[in-house]
Amino acid sequence: MSDPDYDIIIVGAGVAGPIIAKELSQAGAKILIIEGGPETPPTNREEYMSNFLLNTVKTLESPYPPGMGANPAKEATPRATIAQTFGNNVSPTWHADLGAGNYIYNADVSYLLQEGPQPFLSGYKRITGGTTWHWLGTSLRFLEHDFTMKSTYGADDPDYPMPDWPIVVDDLLDAYGRAEHEIGVSADVSIQTKELAQIGLKYSDGYSYPMQEIPPSVLDVQIAAALNGFQNFINFEGQQVFVTSTPAGRNSQPDGNRRTCAGNTNCIPICPIQAKWDGTVTLAGAQSTGNVTFKSQCVVTKVVSAGYGQPVTGIEYIHWENGPTKITKSEPITATAKIYVIAAHAIETPKLMLMSDMGNGQTVANSSDQMGRNLMDHPLYLSWSLMPEQIFGFRGPLATSGIESLRDGPFRSDRAAWRCEIGNEGWNFAIGDPWTTVSDFVDGKNASHTNANMDRLFGAGLIEQLNSHFTRQWRMGFLVEQTPEADSRVTINRDNGIVDGLHLPRPVINYKLSEYTRRGFASAEVFSRQVYQMLGATNFTRNAQNLTAADGTEFPNPVWFENPDRDMFEALPDALKAPELCANGQAVPDGFTYFGAGHLVGTYRMGSVARTSVVDSHSRSWDHSTLFLVGDGVFPTITTANPTLTLAALAMRTADAIKAQLATTL
Amino acid sequence: MRLLKLALLCCVLIVGAYAIYHYQIKGKNSTEGPLASGTPQASAMSTTVSCQGADHVITNGAAIPHLPDASMIASEDISVESLQCSFDAYSWDLFLALNHDADGALVTGGSDDPTVWESWAESSYIFLPDGATPASTDGSFPPRNVPAECAGLHDGAMKIVLQIGKRPDVLEEFTEPFQSGPLIDANGHYSRFAISVNQSMYDYILDNELYNKAGQKTFSQAGNEVNFSCSCNEGTDADGNPICAQGGQQGAVMAKAAWKVIDTAKNDDPSLFHTVEALVFTEAAKDGSRPAMCEKQLVGLTGFHIAQKTSNDTQGLWSTFEHADNAPTKGQGADKPKYNYFNPDCADCNAVNEPPAQPWNPDDQPLSDARIGDRSQIERVIAIHQDTDAMNAQVQSELLAGTVWANYELVSTQWPTAPTAPNAAPTAATNWCSAINEVDKSGNPAPAFLANTTLETYIQGTVPQASSSCINCHLNATMTDGQFSDFTYLLERARGP
Amino acid sequence: MSNSDQKTFNAMSALLTGFNEQLIAPQVDPIGLPKLFLQWATDHSGGDCANLLATFASLQAIVPALSTDEIGSVIMGVSPDPTTGEPIDENQTAVAQAILKLWYLGSWYQPFDIAGAAKGKETVVSDQAYIKGLASQSMQSHAMGNSTLTFGYWDKPPAASLQVTTGNDEVSAGGPPDTSGWGASA
Ligand SMILES: Cc1cc2nc3c(=O)[nH]c(=O)nc-3n(C[C@H](O)[C@H](O)[C@H](O)COP(=O)(O)OP(=O)(O)OC[C@H]3O[C@@H](n4cnc5c(N)ncnc54)[C@H](O)[C@@H]3O)c2cc1C
Ligand code: SF4
């Protein structure tokens, strides 16, 4: 066999790919990075920013190619459009039509083919830099018990849904530090540990973050003043609550030739000044070594191997370009290396692997039949309200603090934990403000539910009404830890005839939220009522059970599910049943709606045995020793923390393993 | 109505103050100063430019103007366009004053002497590697901090040792060169950048110990916010309160320069540039893959920013000049045989206004002829305004003919249209600066976008926040502790404890 | 567009938005939104923008003078035109509402069908229109994606009062919202 072209081939230039490339190119390895999407030189920020400013709908995907509303069948790298973008495009009969080749969302709009029973609501970005173009930057560490859920909370319960990880938190402490320095995380260890030691947040001795913490917002301070130290939250007996500053991959001082955060309040969908770290920063670091070859607009279509136990012998990719009328694409091109790293994120990685047929009826790295299973997200419960005092939202980074102190506790034996993100963006996420409320008070409508008198205002009266609302709006976002489910999964279907612009099959998604997960929503609603009671705030949350079609008929909202625990609410004291504290004004809610958090996790899980997992604790395939599948797809559980810091730390660990492997075998 | 007052105040500040006080200093210039040096004058001393219906006198004088003069504009003609003429005329006055010989001689035929701004404190010896106090005991600038690699090349007879391209840990501007991409000229050489500050700005940094990280932290923690001095002319307001220090004051001025290597083998003509012999220093690679390097080279000025804070313009006035042969203007054809940063005929050139491909390695240069595609291929995106063009032509022919400076042109001047807060009158306590507009600290600059092709090469568009606008961008500048640094990226270079 | 149309448009815009005319249509204006907005409204409303300006001018000319509140109420269709006793033409009110939203949000919401644009079609008329939208001024902040302030500003209440921000001394900030509408259409 001839010499391979490179030491390492890395597929995907988001977070995991560039980190591994940087670590190993600095050590002298010759690396090829293959990225499916277009290159994004610094100049592209102008174009993306312009798209954002001029788009009427400023969703997280609004700045980026392909254009909003592009048909995924015609795009080389269509995006997984988030469901909110479809608005009322859902067919009123979606529910009845499911199965039999029908999907929740129209395949002309939705790249992901959603078979349900519930929709998967998160998207990702397929351009150089990956999904970090529109990440928020939240960089929390996982907690001690996050790695040992089964042994800590379910040792005696054979049906307990959460597995242990093959590593414990101490295995990752150093790697966390390296990841925090690569990303450039702003936080303060003493503030983190003082309040959060009780939930098992750990650091190496003497550790300090690279940058000072981001200052809390006026809102954060007000909530902290009301809540800190309180320990009588229903369902969390004896656990103290604290509002803490959120570690963020966002500059609190000049760093890495990038500016200090100026509080543009726009981390999602685009930081106009790149104060927020993104994958292109680390990629540029890797490229500056001169050891990295970078190919963009090259979609990897196959990983080649002769069988389980055999090495990977190459990868195939297609180079594409946007022609004047349609996409032009190359024949498949083969590239070879000593080591292969797939860093294409938790939907494209399993899709690629399931496309990688070995000619014997088997696909690469799937002897366990776990490939694509256990797809997870943080289903997000959004609760929004008006404060009695002005707290001046819509200022500063989208979120600067959160309530982390309830992320762990004995309750995890029977219901989902969550972290609560405090939003500095008023009701932007919640109802699309300022657009909705302004339109209400100018047009005399009540879409916001705050203009019951249907007032039509102008002049000073309009200013005062808007000021009064906008400076009091705020929201909490609860990131609920969902359980891994074998049949929440990514598959491909070569027979349905639905492909992307390169004629590749599209991911088919099955997804559902378990009872354990849904119970986390119930506890979030109870918690928010107590918070509103303490603050004197009025709850305006609406969980819409039905949507209204153009002809006025109502049909089930795909993102609504029934309240899993009516008893929890029946048992509440009357004061917590007052309509102004309750979502929908319902003392006992009929149900809840959920959003996606953009956290796609779990489809090629790591484990300590090959039979039940896809990769080992270094993200190496059990089936092929030269293949590494990296990113948050390896997480056995999603925990309550945003995933990127941990996937970055795991990438550091993988880089070390690859370095060792290259040194010994070659 | 308070706002009306604010608006009036602005007008008073913009129109009135310029009218009265700037006029005085102009009078002063024409009677004293370097004229006495007796140097033979190849060019006229001043020229009157008619712009938007008003006459603006541009003076080849040595005194740095403190404020623009808008007195010649009738109040009913006040507009962005007419005021722009005043600001542009001021920019030329400033340019002429700063490009005098440091000893005061005027720009004269054939001359190319070291300039006033080249004698200012350059960032690399304000922000020393260990955060040490710049060695200045008597108010004079400290000796240059010559890196060991350069020391051997240092020739005592060299008029100036310009140590440029020294890359500090943090560049003063992220946009250029190494993060958004280097500027590689048509001959394959990397361009270099340097920033210097005048005495006023230097003194402020020194007095407040802003030259190292600890000093900056102490400064912020004591509740201070950086506020460099503003230029102003002596006088009083309507209520008889002083609006400036006695005798007027020269506030903070910063100059940023872009330089290219003059490669005579590649037909660069040194007589077309302001040139200096310089020691070009390249730091060692962080990963140790290459050592630091120093080379003696002849370099020519291709881009030049001047920013001056004035008592009316808390955000500063931003004048930007370029060498006339830098790049063609988009859509206007490339009619010159040769440009500094554009190759008029090549099929394999890099895409226009995109950074060269990685890796960027300044000690691997000049690029071989084969690597034609790895150079910058630059066009100006926003054409120079016709008023400015006309002013340039007149100044070049009437004041600068026969000097290297005739090859330089003003691109534009950016100024804040709503700079200040209500009741913003300057006082000694505010270093004679007006209080900044708290609603929009950028002061809503005009023109909204401004780029120098050598300094903001890759972001020349018109997209808010993402494209080059001197004031909007510098509003984001902070010290090492993240606190506002008053529109300069210099302070983030501080090191040490 | 004639100079006097522009003047009427600016005056009407100030009255409807509640912002000082010097702020939204300054004499020294590097952006030029008033001109853009009048052009846009004219191009997207048949003749109704011109009609609206004429209505506004005639209301301003009434002796004894109507208060700004009275004029605004007529324009917004909240009270009748004192000269006719009838509300003004509803298309004119719809254009006024569209202009008001344009100032606040930078988006033009097509008020009724015209050739080439159906009622309800939304357009961001320019990037500057969005970032300078008055909605963000009414919240004493900045448009999302366009900070006009510096690091850490969010840990303190706004430095500029609502009166300074709007240039309108008559607005009083800080009153609590009326939450009585809570649950009205749960
Ligand atoms: C709105 C939003 C907010 C978020 N906020 C946070 C947050 O605050 N904190 C946090 O921790 N996480 C956050 N995340 C999640 C975070 O963005 C992801 O965890 C992270 O980007 C994953 O990194 P990755 O490298 O695995 O994948 P990605 O960043 O998605 O990159 C994968 C890359 O692989 C490329 N690729 C895919 N398939 C192929 C192929 N076949 N061939 C070649 N290339 C391919 C893609 O084009 C892409 O560039 C957020 C996500 C969203 C959507
Ligand atoms: S708050 Fe603004 S400046 Fe800061 S990271 Fe987010 S988008 Fe960037």
GROMACS .gro file of N, CA and C in nm, chain B residues 35 165 214 222 275 330 374 427 431:
model
   27
  701LEU      N    1   0.796   7.966   0.953
  701LEU     CA    2   0.825   8.045   0.833
  701LEU      C    3   0.961   8.114   0.845
  831GLY      N    4   0.637   4.664   1.244
  831GLY     CA    5   0.596   4.527   1.223
  831GLY      C    6   0.625   4.443   1.345
  880ALA      N    7  -0.132   4.618   3.567
  880ALA     CA    8  -0.167   4.648   3.707
  880ALA      C    9  -0.212   4.793   3.719
  888ALA      N   10  -1.030   5.247   4.092
  888ALA     CA   11  -1.050   5.373   4.164
  888ALA      C   12  -1.168   5.451   4.105
  941THR      N   13   0.984   5.798   0.255
  941THR     CA   14   1.055   5.674   0.290
  941THR      C   15   1.139   5.692   0.415
  996LYS      N   16  -1.317   5.053  -0.705
  996LYS     CA   17  -1.409   4.955  -0.762
  996LYS      C   18  -1.500   5.019  -0.867
 1040ASP      N   19  -0.107   3.464  -0.386
 1040ASP     CA   20  -0.104   3.475  -0.241
 1040ASP      C   21  -0.090   3.620  -0.195
 1093THR      N   22  -1.473   7.120   3.084
 1093THR     CA   23  -1.409   7.190   3.196
 1093THR      C   24  -1.269   7.133   3.213
 1097ASN      N   25  -1.064   6.740   3.125
 1097ASN     CA   26  -0.954   6.760   3.030
 1097ASN      C   27  -0.999   6.839   2.909
   0.00000   0.00000   0.00000
